[in-house]
Short mmCIF file of C-alpha atoms and ligand atoms in Angstrom, two decimals:
data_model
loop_
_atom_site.label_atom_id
_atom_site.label_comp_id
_atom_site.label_asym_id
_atom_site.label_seq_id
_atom_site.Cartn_x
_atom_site.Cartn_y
_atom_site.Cartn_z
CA UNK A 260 44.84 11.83 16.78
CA UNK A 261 45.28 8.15 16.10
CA UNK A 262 47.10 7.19 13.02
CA UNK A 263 44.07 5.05 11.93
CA UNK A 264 41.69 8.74 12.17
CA UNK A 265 44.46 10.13 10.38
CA UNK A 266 44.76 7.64 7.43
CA UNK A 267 40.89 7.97 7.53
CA UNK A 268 41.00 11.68 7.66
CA UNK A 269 43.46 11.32 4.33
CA UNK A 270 41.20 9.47 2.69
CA UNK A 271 38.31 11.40 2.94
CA UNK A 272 40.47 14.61 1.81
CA UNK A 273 41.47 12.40 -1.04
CA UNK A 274 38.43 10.89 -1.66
CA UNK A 275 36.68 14.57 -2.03
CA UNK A 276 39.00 16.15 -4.07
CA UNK A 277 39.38 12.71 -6.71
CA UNK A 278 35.14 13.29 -6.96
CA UNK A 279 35.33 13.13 -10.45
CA UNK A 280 36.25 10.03 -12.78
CA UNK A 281 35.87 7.48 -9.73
CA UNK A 282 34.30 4.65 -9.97
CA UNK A 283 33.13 1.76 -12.76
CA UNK A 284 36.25 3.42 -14.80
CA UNK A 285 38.84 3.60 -11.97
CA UNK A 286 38.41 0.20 -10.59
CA UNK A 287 41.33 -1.42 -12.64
CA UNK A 288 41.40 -4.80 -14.02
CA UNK A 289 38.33 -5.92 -14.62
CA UNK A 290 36.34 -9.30 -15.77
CA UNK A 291 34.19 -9.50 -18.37
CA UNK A 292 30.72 -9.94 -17.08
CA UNK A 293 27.34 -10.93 -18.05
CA UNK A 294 24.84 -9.65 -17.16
CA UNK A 295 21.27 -8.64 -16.96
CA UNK A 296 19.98 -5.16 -17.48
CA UNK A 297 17.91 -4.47 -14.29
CA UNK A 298 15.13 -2.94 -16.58
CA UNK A 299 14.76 -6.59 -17.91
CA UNK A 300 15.33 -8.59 -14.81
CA UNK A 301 12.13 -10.82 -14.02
CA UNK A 302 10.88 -11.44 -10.55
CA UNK A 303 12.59 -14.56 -10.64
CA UNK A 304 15.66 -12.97 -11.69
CA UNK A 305 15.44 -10.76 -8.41
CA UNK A 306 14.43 -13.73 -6.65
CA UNK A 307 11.54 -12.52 -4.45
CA UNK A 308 9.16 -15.62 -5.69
CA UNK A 309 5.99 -16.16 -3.89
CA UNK A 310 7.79 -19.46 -2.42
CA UNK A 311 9.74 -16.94 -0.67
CA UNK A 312 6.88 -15.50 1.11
CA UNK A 313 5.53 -18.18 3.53
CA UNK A 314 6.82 -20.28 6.51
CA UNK A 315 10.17 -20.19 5.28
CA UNK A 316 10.78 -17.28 8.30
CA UNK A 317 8.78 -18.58 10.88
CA UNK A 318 4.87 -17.67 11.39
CA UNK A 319 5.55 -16.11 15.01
CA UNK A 320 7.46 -13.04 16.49
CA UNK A 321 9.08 -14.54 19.13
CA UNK A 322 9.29 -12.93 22.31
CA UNK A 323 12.92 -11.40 22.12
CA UNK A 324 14.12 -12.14 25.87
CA UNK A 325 17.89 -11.96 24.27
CA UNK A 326 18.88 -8.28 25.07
CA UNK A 327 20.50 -6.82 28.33
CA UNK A 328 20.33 -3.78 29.56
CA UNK A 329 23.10 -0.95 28.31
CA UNK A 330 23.88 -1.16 32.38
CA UNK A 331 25.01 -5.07 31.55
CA UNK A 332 27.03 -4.23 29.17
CA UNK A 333 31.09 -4.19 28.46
CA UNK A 334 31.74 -0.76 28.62
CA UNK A 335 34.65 -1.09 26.66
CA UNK A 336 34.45 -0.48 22.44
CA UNK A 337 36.56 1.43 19.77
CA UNK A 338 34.07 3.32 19.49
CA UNK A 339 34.76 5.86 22.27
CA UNK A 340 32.98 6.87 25.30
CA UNK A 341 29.29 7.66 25.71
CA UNK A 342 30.36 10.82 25.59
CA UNK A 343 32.76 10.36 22.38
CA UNK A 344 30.86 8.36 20.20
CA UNK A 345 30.10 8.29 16.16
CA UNK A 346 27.21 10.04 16.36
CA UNK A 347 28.53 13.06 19.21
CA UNK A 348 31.04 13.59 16.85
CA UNK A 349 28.87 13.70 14.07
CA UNK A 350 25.63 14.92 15.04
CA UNK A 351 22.72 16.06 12.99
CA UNK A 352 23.62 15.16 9.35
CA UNK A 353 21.99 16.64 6.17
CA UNK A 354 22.58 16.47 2.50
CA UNK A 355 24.55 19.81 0.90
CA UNK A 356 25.56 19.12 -3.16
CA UNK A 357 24.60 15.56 -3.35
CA UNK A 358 26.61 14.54 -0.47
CA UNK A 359 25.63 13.38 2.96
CA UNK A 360 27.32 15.90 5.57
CA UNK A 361 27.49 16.01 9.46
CA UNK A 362 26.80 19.10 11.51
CA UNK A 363 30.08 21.06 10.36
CA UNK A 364 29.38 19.90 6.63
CA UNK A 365 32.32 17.09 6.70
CA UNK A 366 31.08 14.13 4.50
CA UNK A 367 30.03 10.98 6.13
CA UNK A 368 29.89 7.98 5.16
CA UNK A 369 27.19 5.78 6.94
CA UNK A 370 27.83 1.52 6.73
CA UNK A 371 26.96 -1.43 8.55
CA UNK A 372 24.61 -4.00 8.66
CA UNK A 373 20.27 -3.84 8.03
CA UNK A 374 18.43 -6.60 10.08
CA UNK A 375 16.33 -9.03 8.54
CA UNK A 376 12.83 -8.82 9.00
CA UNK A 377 11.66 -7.65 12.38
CA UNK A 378 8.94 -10.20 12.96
CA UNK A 379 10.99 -13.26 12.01
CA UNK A 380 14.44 -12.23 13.41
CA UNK A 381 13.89 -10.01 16.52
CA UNK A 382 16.29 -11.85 18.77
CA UNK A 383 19.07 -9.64 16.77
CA UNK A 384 17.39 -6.36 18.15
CA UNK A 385 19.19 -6.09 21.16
CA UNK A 386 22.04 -3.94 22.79
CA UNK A 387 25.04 -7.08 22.64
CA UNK A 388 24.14 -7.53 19.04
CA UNK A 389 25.03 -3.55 18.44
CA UNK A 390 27.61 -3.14 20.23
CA UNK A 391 29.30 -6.32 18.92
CA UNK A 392 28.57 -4.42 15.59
CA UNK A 393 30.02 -1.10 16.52
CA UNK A 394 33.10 -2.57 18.21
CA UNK A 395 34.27 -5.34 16.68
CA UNK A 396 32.28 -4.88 12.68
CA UNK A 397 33.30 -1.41 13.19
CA UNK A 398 30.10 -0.14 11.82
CA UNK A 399 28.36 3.10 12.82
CA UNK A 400 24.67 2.34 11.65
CA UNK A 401 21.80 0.18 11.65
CA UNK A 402 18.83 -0.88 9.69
CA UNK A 403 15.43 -1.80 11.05
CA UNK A 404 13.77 -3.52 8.83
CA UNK A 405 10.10 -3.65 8.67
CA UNK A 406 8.24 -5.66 6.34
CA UNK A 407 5.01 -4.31 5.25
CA UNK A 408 2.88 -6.73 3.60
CA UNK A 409 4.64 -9.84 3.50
CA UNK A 410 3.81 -12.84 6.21
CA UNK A 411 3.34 -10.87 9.64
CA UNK A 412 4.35 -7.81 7.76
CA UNK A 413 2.69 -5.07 9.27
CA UNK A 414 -0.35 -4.25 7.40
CA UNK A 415 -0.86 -8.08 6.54
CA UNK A 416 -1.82 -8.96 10.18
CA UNK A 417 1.22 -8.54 11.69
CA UNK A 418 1.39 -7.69 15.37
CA UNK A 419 1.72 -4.07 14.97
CA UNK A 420 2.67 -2.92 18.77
CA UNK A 421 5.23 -5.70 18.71
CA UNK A 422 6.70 -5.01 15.94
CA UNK A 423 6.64 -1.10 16.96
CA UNK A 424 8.17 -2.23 20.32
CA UNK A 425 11.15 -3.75 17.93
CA UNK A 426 11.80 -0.33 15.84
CA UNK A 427 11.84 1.16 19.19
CA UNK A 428 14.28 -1.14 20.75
CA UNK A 429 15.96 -1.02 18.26
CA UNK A 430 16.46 2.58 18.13
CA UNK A 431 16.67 2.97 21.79
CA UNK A 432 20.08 0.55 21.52
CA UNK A 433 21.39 2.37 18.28
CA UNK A 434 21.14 5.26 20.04
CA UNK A 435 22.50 4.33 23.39
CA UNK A 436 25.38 2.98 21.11
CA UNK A 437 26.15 6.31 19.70
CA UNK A 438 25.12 4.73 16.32
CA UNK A 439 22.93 5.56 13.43
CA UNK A 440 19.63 3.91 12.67
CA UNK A 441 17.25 3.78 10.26
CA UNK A 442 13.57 3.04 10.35
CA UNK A 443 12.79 1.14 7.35
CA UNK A 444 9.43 0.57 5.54
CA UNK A 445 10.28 -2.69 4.09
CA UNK A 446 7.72 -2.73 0.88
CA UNK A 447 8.43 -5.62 -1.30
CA UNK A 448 5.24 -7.57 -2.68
CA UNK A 449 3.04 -4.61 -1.99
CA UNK A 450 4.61 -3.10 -5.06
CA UNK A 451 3.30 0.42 -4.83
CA UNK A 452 3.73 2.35 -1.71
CA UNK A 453 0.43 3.74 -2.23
CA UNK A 454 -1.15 0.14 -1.21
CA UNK A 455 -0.79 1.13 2.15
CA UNK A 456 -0.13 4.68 2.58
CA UNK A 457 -2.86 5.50 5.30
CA UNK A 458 -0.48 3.09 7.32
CA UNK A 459 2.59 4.67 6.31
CA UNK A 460 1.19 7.98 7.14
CA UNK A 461 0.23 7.05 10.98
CA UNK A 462 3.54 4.93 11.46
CA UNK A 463 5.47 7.85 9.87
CA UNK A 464 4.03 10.02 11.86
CA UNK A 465 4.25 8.35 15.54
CA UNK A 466 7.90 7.52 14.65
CA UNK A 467 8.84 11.16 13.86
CA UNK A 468 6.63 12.93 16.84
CA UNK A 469 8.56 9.96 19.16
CA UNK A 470 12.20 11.05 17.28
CA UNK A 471 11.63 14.49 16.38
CA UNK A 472 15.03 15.48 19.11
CA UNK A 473 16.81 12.54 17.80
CA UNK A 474 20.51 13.60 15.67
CA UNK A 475 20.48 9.57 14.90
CA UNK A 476 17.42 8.52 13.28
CA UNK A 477 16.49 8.44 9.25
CA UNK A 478 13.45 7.65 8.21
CA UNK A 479 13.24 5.45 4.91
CA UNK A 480 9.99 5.65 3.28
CA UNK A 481 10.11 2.97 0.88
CA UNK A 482 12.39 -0.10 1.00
CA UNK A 483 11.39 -1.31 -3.00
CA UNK A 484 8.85 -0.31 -4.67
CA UNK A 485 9.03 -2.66 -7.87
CA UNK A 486 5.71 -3.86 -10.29
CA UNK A 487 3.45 -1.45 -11.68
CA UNK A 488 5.03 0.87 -9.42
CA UNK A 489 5.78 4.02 -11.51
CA UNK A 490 8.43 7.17 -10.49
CA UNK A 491 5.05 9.10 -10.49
CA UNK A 492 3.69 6.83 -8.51
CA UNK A 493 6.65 7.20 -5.77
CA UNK A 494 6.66 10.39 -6.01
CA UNK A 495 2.75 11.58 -4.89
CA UNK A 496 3.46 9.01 -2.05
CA UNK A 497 6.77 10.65 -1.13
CA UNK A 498 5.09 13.84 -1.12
CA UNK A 499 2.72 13.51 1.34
CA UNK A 500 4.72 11.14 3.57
CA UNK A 501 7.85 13.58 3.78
CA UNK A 502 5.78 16.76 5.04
CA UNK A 503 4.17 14.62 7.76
CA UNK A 504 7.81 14.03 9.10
CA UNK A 505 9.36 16.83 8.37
CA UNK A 506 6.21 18.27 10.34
CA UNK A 507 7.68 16.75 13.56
CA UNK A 508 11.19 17.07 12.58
CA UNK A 509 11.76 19.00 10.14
CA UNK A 510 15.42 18.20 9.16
CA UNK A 511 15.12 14.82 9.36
CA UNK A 512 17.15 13.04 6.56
CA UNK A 513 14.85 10.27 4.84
CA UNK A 514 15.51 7.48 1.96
CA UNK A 515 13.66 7.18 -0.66
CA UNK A 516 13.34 4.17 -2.93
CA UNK A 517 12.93 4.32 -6.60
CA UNK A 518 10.99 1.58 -9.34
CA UNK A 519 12.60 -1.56 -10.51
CA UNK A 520 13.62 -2.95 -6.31
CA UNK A 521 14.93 0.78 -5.85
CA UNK A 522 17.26 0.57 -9.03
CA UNK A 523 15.70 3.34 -10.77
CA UNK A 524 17.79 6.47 -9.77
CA UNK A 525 17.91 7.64 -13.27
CA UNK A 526 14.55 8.44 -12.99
CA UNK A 527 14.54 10.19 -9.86
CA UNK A 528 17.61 12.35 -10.76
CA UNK A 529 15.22 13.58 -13.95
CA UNK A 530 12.61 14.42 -11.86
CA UNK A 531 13.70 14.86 -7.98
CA UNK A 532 11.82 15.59 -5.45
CA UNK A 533 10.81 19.34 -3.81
CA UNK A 534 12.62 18.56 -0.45
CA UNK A 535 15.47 19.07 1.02
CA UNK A 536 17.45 16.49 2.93
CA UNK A 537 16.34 13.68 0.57
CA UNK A 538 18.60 10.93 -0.19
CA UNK A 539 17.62 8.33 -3.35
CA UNK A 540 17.88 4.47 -2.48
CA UNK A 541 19.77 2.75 -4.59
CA UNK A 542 20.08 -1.05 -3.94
CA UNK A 543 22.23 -3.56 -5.55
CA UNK A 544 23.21 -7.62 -4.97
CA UNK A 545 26.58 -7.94 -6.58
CA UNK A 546 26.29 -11.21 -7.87
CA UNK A 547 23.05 -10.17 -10.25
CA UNK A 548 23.79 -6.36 -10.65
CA UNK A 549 27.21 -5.25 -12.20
CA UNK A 550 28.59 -2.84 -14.56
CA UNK A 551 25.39 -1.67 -16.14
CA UNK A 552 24.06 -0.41 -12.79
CA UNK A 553 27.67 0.70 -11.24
CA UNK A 554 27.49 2.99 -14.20
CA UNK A 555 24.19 4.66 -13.70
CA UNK A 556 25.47 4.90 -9.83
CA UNK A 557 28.59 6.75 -11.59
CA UNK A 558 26.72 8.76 -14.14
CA UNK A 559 23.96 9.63 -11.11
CA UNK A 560 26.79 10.65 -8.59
CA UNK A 561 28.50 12.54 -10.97
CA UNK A 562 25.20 14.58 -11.35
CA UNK A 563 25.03 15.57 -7.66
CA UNK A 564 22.49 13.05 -7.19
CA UNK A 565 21.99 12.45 -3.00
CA UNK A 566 22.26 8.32 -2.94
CA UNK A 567 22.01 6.19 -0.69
CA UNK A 568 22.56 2.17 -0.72
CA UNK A 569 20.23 1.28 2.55
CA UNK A 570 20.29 -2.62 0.88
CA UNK A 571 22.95 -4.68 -0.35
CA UNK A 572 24.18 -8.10 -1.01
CA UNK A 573 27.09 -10.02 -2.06
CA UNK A 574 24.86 -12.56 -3.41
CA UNK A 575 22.30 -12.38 -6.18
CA UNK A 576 19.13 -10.84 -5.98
CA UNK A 577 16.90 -13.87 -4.86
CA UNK A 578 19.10 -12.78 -1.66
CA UNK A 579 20.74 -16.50 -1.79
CA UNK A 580 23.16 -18.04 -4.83
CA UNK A 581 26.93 -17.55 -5.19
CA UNK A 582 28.75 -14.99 -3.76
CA UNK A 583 30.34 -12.70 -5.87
CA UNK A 584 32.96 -10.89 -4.14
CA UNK A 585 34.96 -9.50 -7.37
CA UNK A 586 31.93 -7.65 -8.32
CA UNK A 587 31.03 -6.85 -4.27
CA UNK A 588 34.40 -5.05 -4.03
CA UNK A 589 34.35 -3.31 -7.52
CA UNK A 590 31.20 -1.87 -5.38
CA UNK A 591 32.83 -0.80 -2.37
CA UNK A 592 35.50 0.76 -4.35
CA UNK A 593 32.56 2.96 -6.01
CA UNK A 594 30.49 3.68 -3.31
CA UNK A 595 34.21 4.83 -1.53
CA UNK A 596 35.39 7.11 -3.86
CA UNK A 597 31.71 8.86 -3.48
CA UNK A 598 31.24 8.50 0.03
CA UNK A 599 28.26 6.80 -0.17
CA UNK A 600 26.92 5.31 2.46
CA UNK A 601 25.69 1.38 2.57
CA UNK A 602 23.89 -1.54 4.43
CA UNK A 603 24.30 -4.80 3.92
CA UNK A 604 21.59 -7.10 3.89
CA UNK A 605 20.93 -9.36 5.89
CA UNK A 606 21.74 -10.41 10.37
CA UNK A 607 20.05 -13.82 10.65
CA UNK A 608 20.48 -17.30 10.64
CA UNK A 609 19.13 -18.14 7.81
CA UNK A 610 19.76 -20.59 5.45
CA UNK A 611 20.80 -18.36 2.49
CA UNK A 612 23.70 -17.07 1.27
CA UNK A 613 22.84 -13.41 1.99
CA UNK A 614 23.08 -14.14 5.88
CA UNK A 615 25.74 -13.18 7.92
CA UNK A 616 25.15 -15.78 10.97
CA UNK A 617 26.11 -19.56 9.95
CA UNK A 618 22.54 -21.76 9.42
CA UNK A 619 21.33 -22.77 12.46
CA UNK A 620 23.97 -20.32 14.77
CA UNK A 621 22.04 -19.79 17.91
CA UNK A 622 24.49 -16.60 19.08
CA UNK A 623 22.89 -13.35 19.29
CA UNK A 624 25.97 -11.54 20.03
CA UNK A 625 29.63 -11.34 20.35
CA UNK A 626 29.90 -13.53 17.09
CA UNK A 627 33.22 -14.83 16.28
CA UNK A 628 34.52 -16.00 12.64
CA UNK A 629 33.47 -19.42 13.26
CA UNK A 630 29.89 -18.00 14.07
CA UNK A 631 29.90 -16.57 10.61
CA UNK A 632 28.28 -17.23 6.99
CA UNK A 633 31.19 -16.72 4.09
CA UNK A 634 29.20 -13.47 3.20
CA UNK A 635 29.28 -12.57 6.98
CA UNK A 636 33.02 -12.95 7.19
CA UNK A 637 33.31 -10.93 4.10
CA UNK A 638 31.48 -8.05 5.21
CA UNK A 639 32.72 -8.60 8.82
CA UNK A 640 36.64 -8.30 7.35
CA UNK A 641 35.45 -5.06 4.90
CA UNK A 642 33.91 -3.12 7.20
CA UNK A 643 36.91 -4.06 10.00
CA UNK A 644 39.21 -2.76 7.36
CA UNK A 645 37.59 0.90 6.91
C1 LIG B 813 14.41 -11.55 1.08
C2 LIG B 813 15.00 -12.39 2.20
C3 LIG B 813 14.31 -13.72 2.23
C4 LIG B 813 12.81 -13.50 2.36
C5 LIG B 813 12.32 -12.62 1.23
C6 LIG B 813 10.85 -12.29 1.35
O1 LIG B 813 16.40 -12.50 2.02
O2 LIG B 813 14.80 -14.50 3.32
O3 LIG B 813 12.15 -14.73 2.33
O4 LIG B 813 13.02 -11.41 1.22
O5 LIG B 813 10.34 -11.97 0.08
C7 LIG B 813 15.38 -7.39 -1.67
C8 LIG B 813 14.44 -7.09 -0.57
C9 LIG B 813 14.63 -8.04 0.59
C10 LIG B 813 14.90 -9.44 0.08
C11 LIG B 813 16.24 -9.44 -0.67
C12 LIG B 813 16.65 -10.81 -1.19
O6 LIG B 813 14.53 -5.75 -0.10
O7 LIG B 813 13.47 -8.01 1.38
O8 LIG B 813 14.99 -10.27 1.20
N1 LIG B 813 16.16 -8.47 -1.76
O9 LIG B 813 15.69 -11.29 -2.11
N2 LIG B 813 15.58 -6.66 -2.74
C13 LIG B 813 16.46 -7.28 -3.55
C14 LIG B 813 16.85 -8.45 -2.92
#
């Protein structure tokens, strides 16, 4: 065993016997913040303004003629053979006492990097851009992101059996990597997940019949449902989306989001859902979201709450603004010491602070530091350091 799998191997030990009083308490030194309460942040305050919405992402999917083949690429990775890989080792995981676990119950913790939109950054779907992410990030997942109802979202006109072809791409890659991937229904101005269930329900149910023998895929069901959006509301929607998977495969682990931009775990944890192998979303930008919500993470975790942080930033919550990388690590120092798993948000080029790729960066692989946003380096070092 390598001395790195050992450290790592510590760690976890550690890090599952220290379960209790980790966190917002054990994180040392500490500035005083201030702060917003996320049950009294405005839309502006999370950013997602209707100016966000149009032509800022480019109206077209582009054809993605970026990827190779797995056949043309460098075989060689820290991430093992294709025969010793994170997900062999791993295999199917499910959730025992709050805690994601692999196939023989060992905790796991799941990070790396979600993609922007699919329709207005698909040249990042390919197998390079994974592998650079495996073996040199040092990640073991992926997140597809599929918008739903914003411009070329997929019920808003979007070009559904492209944007199917991505999520499949995708997956094929992740999965040829030996990585985890998530398919991601990327609700945001729809609000309510109800808006378009029927949709949901067929997608939902193609993508489970098409991954039903898949150890690597998790299904998440709701990216943010935020608005008028109620925990009731979620949670009719969640129960007739979850048996249609589950009907396919029926240990598939899937995310579920919670009210307020999935901030709302509190809620959940009173009243959780009738499944099993259910993990709650719980989504945070560091520069906008700090004690108030580490502490309901805490208080949540402590419960034997199943979380999951399937979006992230470093940034605020309009996705763009200052970095704040004193509150980002107080984060990572939580979400350690529970072993919960996270995705950072976002792999484009886009001008905002919450990309990884420099403005303008035309790579689609094989990034270096100079290739990279100060967010991307950030998240580039963190991860390398795990
Ligand atoms: C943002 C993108 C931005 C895009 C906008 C669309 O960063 O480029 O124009 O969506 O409305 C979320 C959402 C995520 C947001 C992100 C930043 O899940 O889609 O992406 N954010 O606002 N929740 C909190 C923040």
């Amino acid at each position: 065993m390598r001395i790195k799998n050992m450290a790592k191997l510590f760690l976890i030990i550690t890090g599952a016997l220290a379960l209790s009083g980790c966190g917002a308490s054990a994180g040392g030194a500490r500035v005083p913040e201030s702060e917003t309460p996320p049950s009294q942040m405005s839309e502006s305050d999370r950013g997602t303004t209707a100016a966000h919405e149009k032509g800022r992402d480019g109206a077209e999917i582009q054809e993605n003629n970026n990827f190779t083949t797995p056949d043309d690429a460098d075989s060689q990775h820290l991430g093992g053979t294709a025969n010793d890989t994170y997900v062999t080792t791993h295999g199917a995981l499910h959730v025992s006492n709050g805690q994601l676990v692999d196939k023989d119950n060992s905790p796991v913790q799941l990070y790396g990097m979600s993609t922007h939109g699919l329709a207005w950054f698909p040249q990042y779907v390919n197998y390079n851009a994974f592998r650079t992410l495996r073996d040199d990030w040092n990640t073991n997942c992926v997140r597809l992101a599929m918008y739903t109802a914003e411009y070329g979202g997929y019920c808003t006109g979007g070009d559904r059996e492209e944007l199917k072809r991505l999520v499949k791409n995708g997956v094929e890659y992740a999965t040829d990597l030996g990585m985890y991937v998530i398919i991601d229904w990327h609700i945001l101005s729809d609000q309510d997940p109800n808006v378009y269930k029927e949709d949901a329900l067929a997608f939902f149910e193609e993508m489970s019949a098409e991954y039903a023998d898949h150890d690597n895929v998790i299904y998440e069901i709701c990216n943010e449902p935020n608005g008028y959006a109620t925990w009731d509301s979620v949670k009719a929607y969640a129960g007739e989306v979850i048996p249609v998977i589950r009907a396919n495969d029926s240990d598939a682990v899937i995310l579920v989001g919670s009210p307020t931009w999935s901030q709302d775990i509190d809620k959940a944890a009173a009243d959780s859902l009738n499944f099993d192998n259910i993990l709650y979303t719980l989504h945070f930008y560091a520069g906008t979201h700090k004690d108030d919500l580490r502490s309901r993470l805490e208080s949540c975790a402590e419960n034997g709450l199943p979380v999951f942080v399937s979006e992230f930033g470093m940034c605020d919550a309009s996705g763009n603004g200052a970095n704040d990388f004193d509150s980002a690590t107080q984060w990572m120092e939580l979400l350690d010491c529970y072993s919960i798993s996270y995705m950072c948000w976002n792999l484009a080029n886009k001008d905002e602070s919450s990309s990884v790729f420099l403005s303008g960066n035309e790579k689609v692989s094989d990034w270096t530091a100079e290739d990279l946003s100060e967010a991307g380096n950030w998240i580039r070092e963190h991860f390398r350091s795990k």
